[in-house]
Amino acid sequence: MSNYILKYGRDPRVKYISHLDFMRCFHRAVRRSKINFVFSQGFNPHPVMTVAQPLPVGMTSESEYMKVGFDTELRCDGIVAELNRCMPPGFMVYKAYKLNAKEVELTQIDSAEYLTETECAAPADIAAFMANTELIVPKKTKSGVKESDIRPHIFELEDLGFDGASQKLRMVVSCGSVYNLKPETVIDAMRKYCAGFEPSFTVSHKCRMMIDGKDPI
């Protein structure tokens, strides 16, 4: 068996598809393809795959990763071309990387870069917001909603401008199995700590996922 890391993404046409629906979509694409994936055993076999981080509904991305296994060694460009032939419009595989050992562990992903745009009548003061030593907001966890200090998990927050109707932001925040911070939670903290900032509709695009500041592949 040969293991590969796939880098893929989705555009606005399919941003409201859930993670489970994407998994079903990928399974069907695998069955349509001419690639010999490794399948699980049992009554309902499915492709053996590990997704780095489920993408929230409503978010677009150009930097998602999954680990997959094939019966034989294949050309990386051939994998990309064949999967893109079988995937529905809106999903795109950008790159395949063959693992020679365990040199890339998707569980080590620790940060992500987002471009976020939020509708508001007045922009938030980003410099003042980042000057706070703590930012306490409710955050959903596996055990329920808890108060959490997200300030240590905001590595960068840049104001890209305000056009009179919406403010554009670039942020680098914690992402992964240890601590995962969504852009919407950052916006919630800005609502709480920035006077006069009343955001409404927010959209985000994931640009990168990283391990120690570098792309996984």
Coordinates of N, CA and C in Angstrom, one line a residue:
M1 N 0.8 -1.2 0.0 CA 0.0 0.0 0.0 C 0.9 1.2 0.0
S2 N 0.5 2.2 -0.8 CA 1.2 3.5 -0.9 C 0.3 4.6 -0.3
N3 N 0.9 5.4 0.6 CA 0.1 6.5 1.2 C 0.4 7.8 0.6
Y4 N -0.6 8.7 0.4 CA -0.4 10.0 -0.2 C -1.2 11.0 0.6
I5 N -0.7 12.3 0.6 CA -1.5 13.4 1.1 C -2.0 14.2 -0.1
L6 N -3.3 14.5 0.0 CA -4.0 15.3 -1.0 C -4.3 16.6 -0.5
K7 N -4.0 17.7 -1.3 CA -4.4 19.0 -1.0 C -5.6 19.4 -1.9
Y8 N -6.7 19.8 -1.3 CA -7.9 20.1 -2.1 C -8.6 21.3 -1.5
G9 N -9.7 21.7 -2.2 CA -10.5 22.9 -1.7 C -11.9 22.9 -2.3
R10 N -12.6 23.9 -1.9 CA -14.0 24.0 -2.4 C -14.3 25.5 -2.6
D11 N -15.1 25.8 -3.6 CA -15.4 27.2 -4.0 C -16.9 27.5 -3.5
P12 N -17.3 28.8 -3.7 CA -18.7 29.1 -3.2 C -19.8 28.3 -3.7
R13 N -19.7 27.6 -4.8 CA -20.8 26.8 -5.3 C -21.2 25.6 -4.4
V14 N -20.2 25.2 -3.6 CA -20.5 24.0 -2.7 C -20.2 24.3 -1.2
K15 N -20.1 25.6 -0.9 CA -19.7 25.9 0.5 C -20.7 25.6 1.6
Y16 N -22.0 25.3 1.2 CA -23.0 24.9 2.1 C -23.2 23.4 2.3
I17 N -22.2 22.7 1.7 CA -22.3 21.2 1.8 C -21.6 20.8 3.1
S18 N -22.2 20.0 3.9 CA -21.6 19.6 5.2 C -20.4 18.7 5.0
H19 N -19.7 18.5 6.1 CA -18.5 17.6 6.0 C -18.9 16.1 5.7
L20 N -20.0 15.6 6.3 CA -20.4 14.3 6.0 C -20.9 14.1 4.5
D21 N -21.5 15.2 3.9 CA -21.9 15.1 2.5 C -20.7 15.2 1.6
F22 N -19.7 15.9 2.0 CA -18.4 15.9 1.3 C -17.8 14.5 1.3
M23 N -17.8 13.9 2.4 CA -17.2 12.5 2.5 C -17.9 11.6 1.6
R24 N -19.3 11.7 1.5 CA -20.0 10.8 0.6 C -19.7 11.2 -0.9
C25 N -19.5 12.4 -1.1 CA -19.2 12.9 -2.5 C -17.8 12.3 -2.9
F26 N -16.9 12.4 -2.0 CA -15.5 11.9 -2.3 C -15.6 10.4 -2.5
H27 N -16.3 9.7 -1.7 CA -16.5 8.2 -1.8 C -17.0 7.9 -3.2
R28 N -18.0 8.6 -3.7 CA -18.5 8.3 -5.0 C -17.5 8.7 -6.1
A29 N -16.8 9.7 -5.9 CA -15.7 10.1 -6.9 C -14.7 9.0 -7.0
V30 N -14.3 8.4 -5.8 CA -13.3 7.3 -5.8 C -13.8 6.1 -6.6
R31 N -15.1 5.8 -6.4 CA -15.7 4.6 -7.1 C -15.8 4.9 -8.6
R32 N -15.9 6.2 -9.0 CA -16.0 6.5 -10.5 C -14.6 6.5 -11.1
S33 N -13.6 6.7 -10.3 CA -12.2 6.9 -10.8 C -11.6 5.5 -11.2
K34 N -10.5 5.6 -11.9 CA -9.7 4.5 -12.3 C -8.6 4.2 -11.3
I35 N -8.6 4.8 -10.2 CA -7.5 4.6 -9.2 C -7.9 3.5 -8.2
N36 N -7.0 2.7 -7.9 CA -7.2 1.6 -6.9 C -7.0 2.0 -5.5
F37 N -8.0 2.6 -4.9 CA -7.9 3.0 -3.5 C -7.9 1.8 -2.6
V38 N -7.3 2.0 -1.4 CA -7.4 0.9 -0.4 C -8.8 1.1 0.4
F39 N -9.6 0.1 0.4 CA -10.9 0.1 1.1 C -10.9 -0.6 2.4
S40 N -11.7 -0.1 3.3 CA -11.9 -0.8 4.6 C -12.5 -2.1 4.4
Q41 N -12.4 -3.0 5.4 CA -13.0 -4.3 5.4 C -14.4 -4.2 6.0
G42 N -15.3 -5.2 5.8 CA -16.6 -5.3 6.4 C -17.7 -5.2 5.5
F43 N -18.9 -5.0 6.0 CA -20.1 -5.1 5.2 C -20.3 -3.9 4.2
N44 N -19.8 -2.8 4.7 CA -19.9 -1.5 3.9 C -18.5 -0.9 3.7
P45 N -17.7 -1.5 2.8 CA -16.4 -0.9 2.6 C -16.4 0.5 2.0
H46 N -15.4 1.3 2.5 CA -15.3 2.7 2.0 C -13.8 3.0 2.0
P47 N -13.4 4.0 1.2 CA -12.0 4.3 1.0 C -11.4 4.7 2.4
V48 N -10.2 4.2 2.6 CA -9.4 4.5 3.8 C -8.9 5.9 3.7
M49 N -9.3 6.9 4.5 CA -8.9 8.2 4.4 C -9.0 8.9 5.7
T50 N -8.1 9.9 5.9 CA -8.1 10.7 7.1 C -8.1 12.2 6.8
V51 N -9.1 12.9 7.2 CA -9.2 14.4 6.9 C -8.6 15.2 8.0
A52 N -7.7 16.1 7.6 CA -7.0 16.9 8.6 C -7.9 17.7 9.6
Q53 N -8.9 18.3 9.0 CA -9.8 19.2 9.8 C -11.1 19.4 9.0
P54 N -12.3 19.0 9.6 CA -13.5 19.2 8.9 C -13.8 20.7 8.6
L55 N -14.2 21.0 7.4 CA -14.4 22.4 7.0 C -15.8 22.8 7.4
P56 N -16.0 23.9 8.1 CA -17.3 24.3 8.6 C -18.2 24.7 7.4
V57 N -19.5 24.5 7.5 CA -20.5 24.8 6.5 C -20.4 26.3 6.3
G58 N -20.4 26.7 5.0 CA -20.5 28.1 4.7 C -19.1 28.7 4.4
M59 N -18.0 27.9 4.6 CA -16.7 28.4 4.4 C -16.1 27.8 3.1
T60 N -15.4 28.7 2.3 CA -14.6 28.2 1.2 C -13.2 28.0 1.6
S61 N -12.4 27.2 0.8 CA -11.0 26.9 1.2 C -10.2 26.6 -0.1
E62 N -8.9 26.8 0.0 CA -8.0 26.4 -1.0 C -6.9 25.6 -0.3
S63 N -7.1 25.1 0.9 CA -6.0 24.5 1.7 C -6.6 23.5 2.6
E64 N -7.2 22.4 2.1 CA -7.6 21.3 2.9 C -6.7 20.1 2.6
Y65 N -6.6 19.2 3.6 CA -5.7 18.1 3.4 C -6.3 16.8 3.9
M66 N -6.0 15.7 3.2 CA -6.4 14.4 3.6 C -5.4 13.4 3.3
K67 N -5.3 12.3 4.1 CA -4.4 11.2 3.8 C -5.2 10.0 3.3
V68 N -4.7 9.5 2.2 CA -5.4 8.3 1.5 C -4.4 7.2 1.2
G69 N -4.9 6.0 1.0 CA -4.0 4.9 0.6 C -4.4 4.3 -0.7
F70 N -3.4 3.9 -1.5 CA -3.7 3.3 -2.8 C -3.0 1.9 -2.8
D71 N -3.5 1.0 -3.7 CA -3.0 -0.4 -3.8 C -1.6 -0.4 -4.4
T72 N -1.3 0.6 -5.3 CA 0.0 0.6 -6.0 C 0.5 2.1 -5.9
E73 N 1.8 2.2 -6.3 CA 2.4 3.5 -6.4 C 1.9 4.2 -7.7
L74 N 1.6 5.5 -7.6 CA 1.0 6.2 -8.7 C 1.7 7.5 -8.9
R75 N 1.6 8.1 -10.1 CA 2.2 9.4 -10.4 C 1.3 10.5 -9.7
C76 N 1.9 11.4 -9.0 CA 1.1 12.4 -8.3 C 0.2 13.2 -9.2
D77 N 0.8 13.6 -10.4 CA 0.0 14.4 -11.3 C -1.2 13.6 -11.9
G78 N -1.0 12.3 -12.0 CA -2.1 11.4 -12.5 C -3.2 11.3 -11.5
I79 N -2.9 11.3 -10.2 CA -3.9 11.2 -9.2 C -4.7 12.5 -9.2
V80 N -4.1 13.6 -9.3 CA -4.8 14.9 -9.3 C -5.7 15.0 -10.5
A81 N -5.2 14.6 -11.7 CA -6.0 14.7 -12.9 C -7.3 13.8 -12.9
E82 N -7.1 12.6 -12.4 CA -8.1 11.6 -12.4 C -9.2 12.0 -11.3
L83 N -8.8 12.4 -10.2 CA -9.8 12.8 -9.2 C -10.6 14.0 -9.6
N84 N -9.9 15.0 -10.2 CA -10.6 16.2 -10.7 C -11.6 15.8 -11.8
R85 N -11.3 14.8 -12.6 CA -12.2 14.3 -13.6 C -13.5 13.8 -13.0
C86 N -13.4 13.2 -11.8 CA -14.5 12.5 -11.2 C -15.2 13.4 -10.1
M87 N -14.6 14.4 -9.6 CA -15.2 15.2 -8.6 C -16.2 16.2 -9.2
P88 N -17.3 16.5 -8.5 CA -18.3 17.4 -9.1 C -17.8 18.8 -9.1
P89 N -18.4 19.7 -9.9 CA -18.0 21.1 -9.9 C -18.0 21.8 -8.5
G90 N -17.0 22.6 -8.2 CA -17.0 23.2 -6.9 C -15.9 22.7 -6.1
F91 N -15.5 21.4 -6.3 CA -14.4 20.8 -5.6 C -13.2 20.7 -6.5
M92 N -12.0 20.9 -5.9 CA -10.8 20.8 -6.7 C -9.6 20.2 -5.9
V93 N -9.0 19.2 -6.5 CA -7.7 18.7 -5.9 C -6.6 19.4 -6.6
Y94 N -5.7 20.0 -5.7 CA -4.6 20.8 -6.2 C -3.3 20.1 -6.3
K95 N -3.1 19.1 -5.4 CA -1.8 18.5 -5.3 C -1.9 17.2 -4.6
A96 N -1.0 16.3 -5.0 CA -0.8 15.0 -4.3 C 0.7 14.8 -3.9
Y97 N 0.9 14.3 -2.8 CA 2.3 14.1 -2.3 C 2.4 12.7 -1.7
K98 N 3.4 11.9 -2.2 CA 3.6 10.6 -1.8 C 4.4 10.6 -0.5
L99 N 3.9 9.8 0.5 CA 4.6 9.7 1.8 C 5.6 8.6 1.7
N100 N 6.8 8.9 2.0 CA 7.9 7.8 2.0 C 8.0 7.2 3.4
A101 N 7.5 8.0 4.4 CA 7.5 7.5 5.8 C 6.5 8.4 6.5
K102 N 6.6 8.6 7.8 CA 5.6 9.4 8.5 C 6.2 10.9 8.6
E103 N 6.7 11.4 7.5 CA 7.4 12.7 7.6 C 6.3 13.8 7.6
V104 N 5.1 13.5 7.3 CA 4.0 14.5 7.4 C 2.9 13.9 8.2
E105 N 2.6 14.5 9.3 CA 1.5 14.0 10.2 C 0.4 15.1 10.2
L106 N -0.8 14.9 9.7 CA -1.8 15.9 9.6 C -2.3 16.3 11.0
T107 N -2.0 15.5 12.0 CA -2.4 15.8 13.4 C -1.5 16.9 13.9
Q108 N -0.4 17.2 13.2 CA 0.6 18.3 13.7 C 0.2 19.7 13.2
I109 N -0.9 19.8 12.3 CA -1.3 21.1 11.9 C -1.7 21.9 13.1
D110 N -1.2 23.1 13.2 CA -1.4 23.9 14.4 C -1.9 25.4 14.1
S111 N -2.0 25.8 12.8 CA -2.5 27.1 12.5 C -3.1 27.2 11.2
A112 N -3.9 28.2 11.0 CA -4.6 28.4 9.7 C -4.7 29.9 9.4
E113 N -4.6 30.3 8.1 CA -4.8 31.7 7.7 C -6.1 31.8 7.0
Y114 N -6.8 32.9 7.4 CA -8.2 33.1 6.8 C -8.2 34.6 6.3
L115 N -9.0 34.7 5.2 CA -9.5 36.0 4.8 C -11.0 36.1 5.2
T116 N -11.3 37.1 6.0 CA -12.7 37.2 6.5 C -13.3 38.6 6.2
E117 N -14.5 38.6 5.8 CA -15.2 39.9 5.5 C -16.5 39.9 6.3
T118 N -16.7 41.0 7.1 CA -17.9 41.0 7.9 C -18.6 42.4 7.6
E119 N -19.9 42.3 7.5 CA -20.7 43.5 7.3 C -20.8 44.3 8.6
C120 N -20.6 45.6 8.5 CA -20.7 46.4 9.7 C -20.9 47.9 9.3
A121 N -21.5 48.7 10.2 CA -21.6 50.1 9.9 C -20.4 50.9 10.2
A122 N -19.6 50.4 11.1 CA -18.3 51.0 11.5 C -17.2 49.9 11.7
P123 N -16.0 50.2 11.4 CA -15.0 49.1 11.5 C -14.5 49.0 12.9
A124 N -13.9 47.9 13.2 CA -13.3 47.6 14.5 C -11.9 48.2 14.6
D125 N -11.4 48.7 15.7 CA -10.0 49.1 15.9 C -9.2 47.9 16.2
I126 N -8.5 47.4 15.2 CA -7.8 46.1 15.3 C -6.6 46.3 16.3
A127 N -5.9 47.4 16.2 CA -4.7 47.6 17.1 C -5.1 47.6 18.5
A128 N -6.2 48.3 18.9 CA -6.7 48.3 20.2 C -7.2 46.9 20.7
F129 N -7.8 46.2 19.7 CA -8.3 44.8 20.0 C -7.2 43.9 20.4
M130 N -6.1 44.0 19.6 CA -5.0 43.1 19.8 C -4.1 43.5 21.0
A131 N -4.4 44.7 21.5 CA -3.6 45.2 22.7 C -4.2 44.5 24.0
N132 N -5.3 43.9 23.9 CA -5.9 43.2 25.1 C -5.0 42.0 25.5
T133 N -4.8 41.9 26.8 CA -4.0 40.7 27.2 C -4.8 39.4 27.3
E134 N -6.1 39.6 27.3 CA -7.0 38.4 27.3 C -8.3 38.8 26.6
L135 N -8.9 37.8 25.9 CA -10.1 37.9 25.2 C -11.0 36.8 25.6
I136 N -11.9 37.0 26.5 CA -12.8 35.9 27.0 C -14.1 35.9 26.3
V137 N -14.4 34.8 25.6 CA -15.6 34.6 24.9 C -16.2 33.2 25.1
P138 N -17.5 33.0 24.9 CA -18.0 31.6 25.0 C -17.5 30.8 23.7
K139 N -17.0 29.6 24.0 CA -16.5 28.8 22.9 C -17.1 27.4 23.0
K140 N -17.6 26.8 21.9 CA -18.1 25.5 21.9 C -17.0 24.5 22.0
T141 N -17.1 23.5 22.9 CA -16.2 22.4 23.1 C -17.0 21.1 23.1
K142 N -16.3 20.0 23.1 CA -16.9 18.7 23.1 C -17.8 18.5 24.3
S143 N -17.5 19.2 25.4 CA -18.3 19.1 26.6 C -19.3 20.2 26.8
G144 N -19.5 21.0 25.8 CA -20.4 22.1 25.9 C -19.8 23.5 25.7
V145 N -20.5 24.5 26.0 CA -20.1 25.9 25.8 C -19.3 26.3 27.1
K146 N -18.1 26.8 26.9 CA -17.3 27.3 28.1 C -16.7 28.6 27.7
E147 N -16.4 29.4 28.8 CA -15.7 30.6 28.6 C -14.2 30.3 28.3
S148 N -13.7 30.9 27.3 CA -12.3 30.6 26.9 C -11.5 31.9 26.5
D149 N -10.3 32.0 26.9 CA -9.4 33.1 26.5 C -8.8 32.7 25.2
I150 N -9.2 33.4 24.1 CA -8.7 33.1 22.8 C -7.5 34.0 22.4
R151 N -7.1 34.9 23.2 CA -6.0 35.8 22.8 C -4.7 35.1 22.5
P152 N -4.3 34.0 23.3 CA -3.1 33.3 22.9 C -3.2 32.6 21.6
H153 N -4.4 32.4 21.1 CA -4.6 31.6 19.8 C -4.8 32.5 18.6
I154 N -4.7 33.8 18.8 CA -4.7 34.7 17.6 C -3.3 35.2 17.4
F155 N -2.6 34.6 16.4 CA -1.2 34.9 16.1 C -1.0 36.2 15.3
E156 N -2.0 36.4 14.3 CA -1.9 37.6 13.5 C -3.3 38.1 13.2
L157 N -3.6 39.4 13.2 CA -4.9 39.9 12.8 C -4.6 41.3 12.1
E158 N -4.9 41.3 10.8 CA -4.6 42.5 10.0 C -5.9 43.1 9.4
D159 N -6.0 44.4 9.5 CA -7.1 45.1 8.9 C -6.8 45.4 7.5
L160 N -7.6 44.8 6.6 CA -7.4 45.0 5.1 C -8.2 46.1 4.5
G161 N -9.0 46.8 5.4 CA -9.8 47.9 4.9 C -11.3 47.8 5.2
F162 N -11.9 49.0 5.1 CA -13.3 49.2 5.4 C -13.9 50.0 4.2
D163 N -14.9 49.5 3.5 CA -15.4 50.1 2.3 C -16.7 50.9 2.6
G164 N -17.1 51.0 3.8 CA -18.3 51.7 4.2 C -19.4 50.8 4.5
A165 N -19.3 49.5 4.1 CA -20.3 48.5 4.4 C -19.8 47.3 5.0
S166 N -18.5 47.0 4.8 CA -17.9 45.8 5.4 C -16.4 46.0 5.7
Q167 N -15.9 45.2 6.6 CA -14.5 45.3 7.0 C -13.9 44.0 6.6
K168 N -12.7 44.1 5.9 CA -12.0 42.9 5.5 C -10.8 42.7 6.4
L169 N -10.6 41.4 6.8 CA -9.6 41.1 7.8 C -8.7 39.9 7.3
R170 N -7.5 39.8 7.6 CA -6.7 38.7 7.5 C -6.2 38.2 8.8
M171 N -6.4 36.9 9.1 CA -6.0 36.4 10.4 C -5.3 35.1 10.4
V172 N -4.4 34.9 11.3 CA -3.7 33.6 11.5 C -4.0 33.1 12.9
V173 N -4.7 32.0 13.0 CA -5.2 31.5 14.3 C -4.9 30.1 14.5
S174 N -5.0 29.6 15.7 CA -4.8 28.2 16.0 C -5.8 27.3 15.2
C175 N -5.3 26.2 14.8 CA -6.1 25.3 14.0 C -5.6 23.9 14.2
G176 N -6.5 22.9 14.4 CA -6.0 21.5 14.6 C -6.6 20.8 15.7
S177 N -6.1 19.7 16.1 CA -6.6 18.8 17.1 C -6.4 19.3 18.5
V178 N -5.4 20.2 18.7 CA -5.1 20.7 20.1 C -6.0 21.8 20.4
Y179 N -6.1 22.8 19.5 CA -7.0 23.9 19.8 C -7.4 24.5 18.4
N180 N -8.7 24.6 18.2 CA -9.2 25.1 16.9 C -10.1 26.3 17.1
L181 N -9.6 27.4 16.5 CA -10.3 28.7 16.6 C -10.9 29.1 15.3
K182 N -12.2 29.3 15.3 CA -12.9 29.7 14.1 C -12.9 31.2 13.9
P183 N -12.8 31.7 12.7 CA -12.9 33.2 12.5 C -14.1 33.8 13.1
E184 N -15.2 33.1 13.1 CA -16.5 33.7 13.6 C -16.3 33.9 15.1
T185 N -15.5 33.1 15.8 CA -15.3 33.3 17.3 C -14.5 34.6 17.5
V186 N -13.5 34.8 16.6 CA -12.7 36.1 16.7 C -13.6 37.3 16.5
I187 N -14.6 37.2 15.5 CA -15.5 38.3 15.3 C -16.4 38.5 16.5
D188 N -16.8 37.4 17.2 CA -17.6 37.5 18.4 C -16.8 38.3 19.5
A189 N -15.5 38.0 19.6 CA -14.7 38.7 20.5 C -14.5 40.2 20.2
M190 N -14.4 40.5 18.9 CA -14.3 41.9 18.4 C -15.6 42.6 18.8
R191 N -16.8 42.0 18.6 CA -18.1 42.6 19.0 C -18.1 43.0 20.5
K192 N -17.5 42.1 21.3 CA -17.5 42.3 22.8 C -16.5 43.4 23.2
Y193 N -15.3 43.4 22.5 CA -14.2 44.2 23.0 C -14.0 45.5 22.2
C194 N -14.6 45.6 21.0 CA -14.5 46.8 20.2 C -15.7 47.7 20.3
A195 N -15.6 48.9 20.9 CA -16.8 49.8 21.0 C -17.3 50.2 19.6
G196 N -18.6 50.1 19.4 CA -19.2 50.6 18.2 C -19.1 49.6 17.0
F197 N -18.5 48.4 17.3 CA -18.4 47.4 16.2 C -19.6 46.5 16.4
E198 N -20.5 46.5 15.4 CA -21.7 45.6 15.4 C -21.8 44.8 14.1
P199 N -21.0 43.7 14.0 CA -21.0 42.9 12.8 C -22.3 42.2 12.5
S200 N -22.6 41.9 11.3 CA -23.8 41.1 10.9 C -23.3 39.9 10.2
F201 N -23.5 39.9 8.9 CA -23.2 38.7 8.1 C -21.6 38.6 7.9
T202 N -21.1 37.4 8.1 CA -19.6 37.2 8.0 C -19.3 36.0 7.1
V203 N -18.4 36.2 6.2 CA -17.9 35.1 5.3 C -16.4 34.9 5.5
S204 N -15.9 33.7 5.4 CA -14.5 33.5 5.5 C -14.0 32.5 4.5
H205 N -12.7 32.7 4.1 CA -12.1 31.8 3.1 C -10.7 31.3 3.8
K206 N -10.5 30.0 3.8 CA -9.3 29.5 4.4 C -8.2 29.5 3.3
C207 N -7.1 30.2 3.5 CA -6.0 30.3 2.5 C -5.0 29.2 2.7
R208 N -4.7 29.0 4.0 CA -3.6 28.0 4.3 C -3.9 27.3 5.6
M209 N -3.4 26.1 5.7 CA -3.2 25.4 7.0 C -1.8 25.1 7.1
M210 N -1.2 25.2 8.3 CA 0.2 25.1 8.5 C 0.7 24.3 9.6
I211 N 1.9 23.8 9.5 CA 2.6 23.1 10.6 C 3.9 23.9 10.9
D212 N 3.9 24.6 12.1 CA 5.1 25.4 12.4 C 5.3 26.5 11.4
G213 N 4.2 27.1 10.9 CA 4.3 28.2 9.9 C 4.6 27.8 8.5
K214 N 4.6 26.5 8.2 CA 4.9 26.0 6.8 C 3.8 25.2 6.3
D215 N 3.6 25.1 5.0 CA 2.6 24.2 4.4 C 3.0 22.8 4.6
P216 N 2.0 21.9 4.9 CA 2.3 20.5 5.2 C 3.0 19.8 4.0
I217 N 2.6 20.2 2.8 CA 3.3 19.6 1.6 C 3.6 20.7 0.6

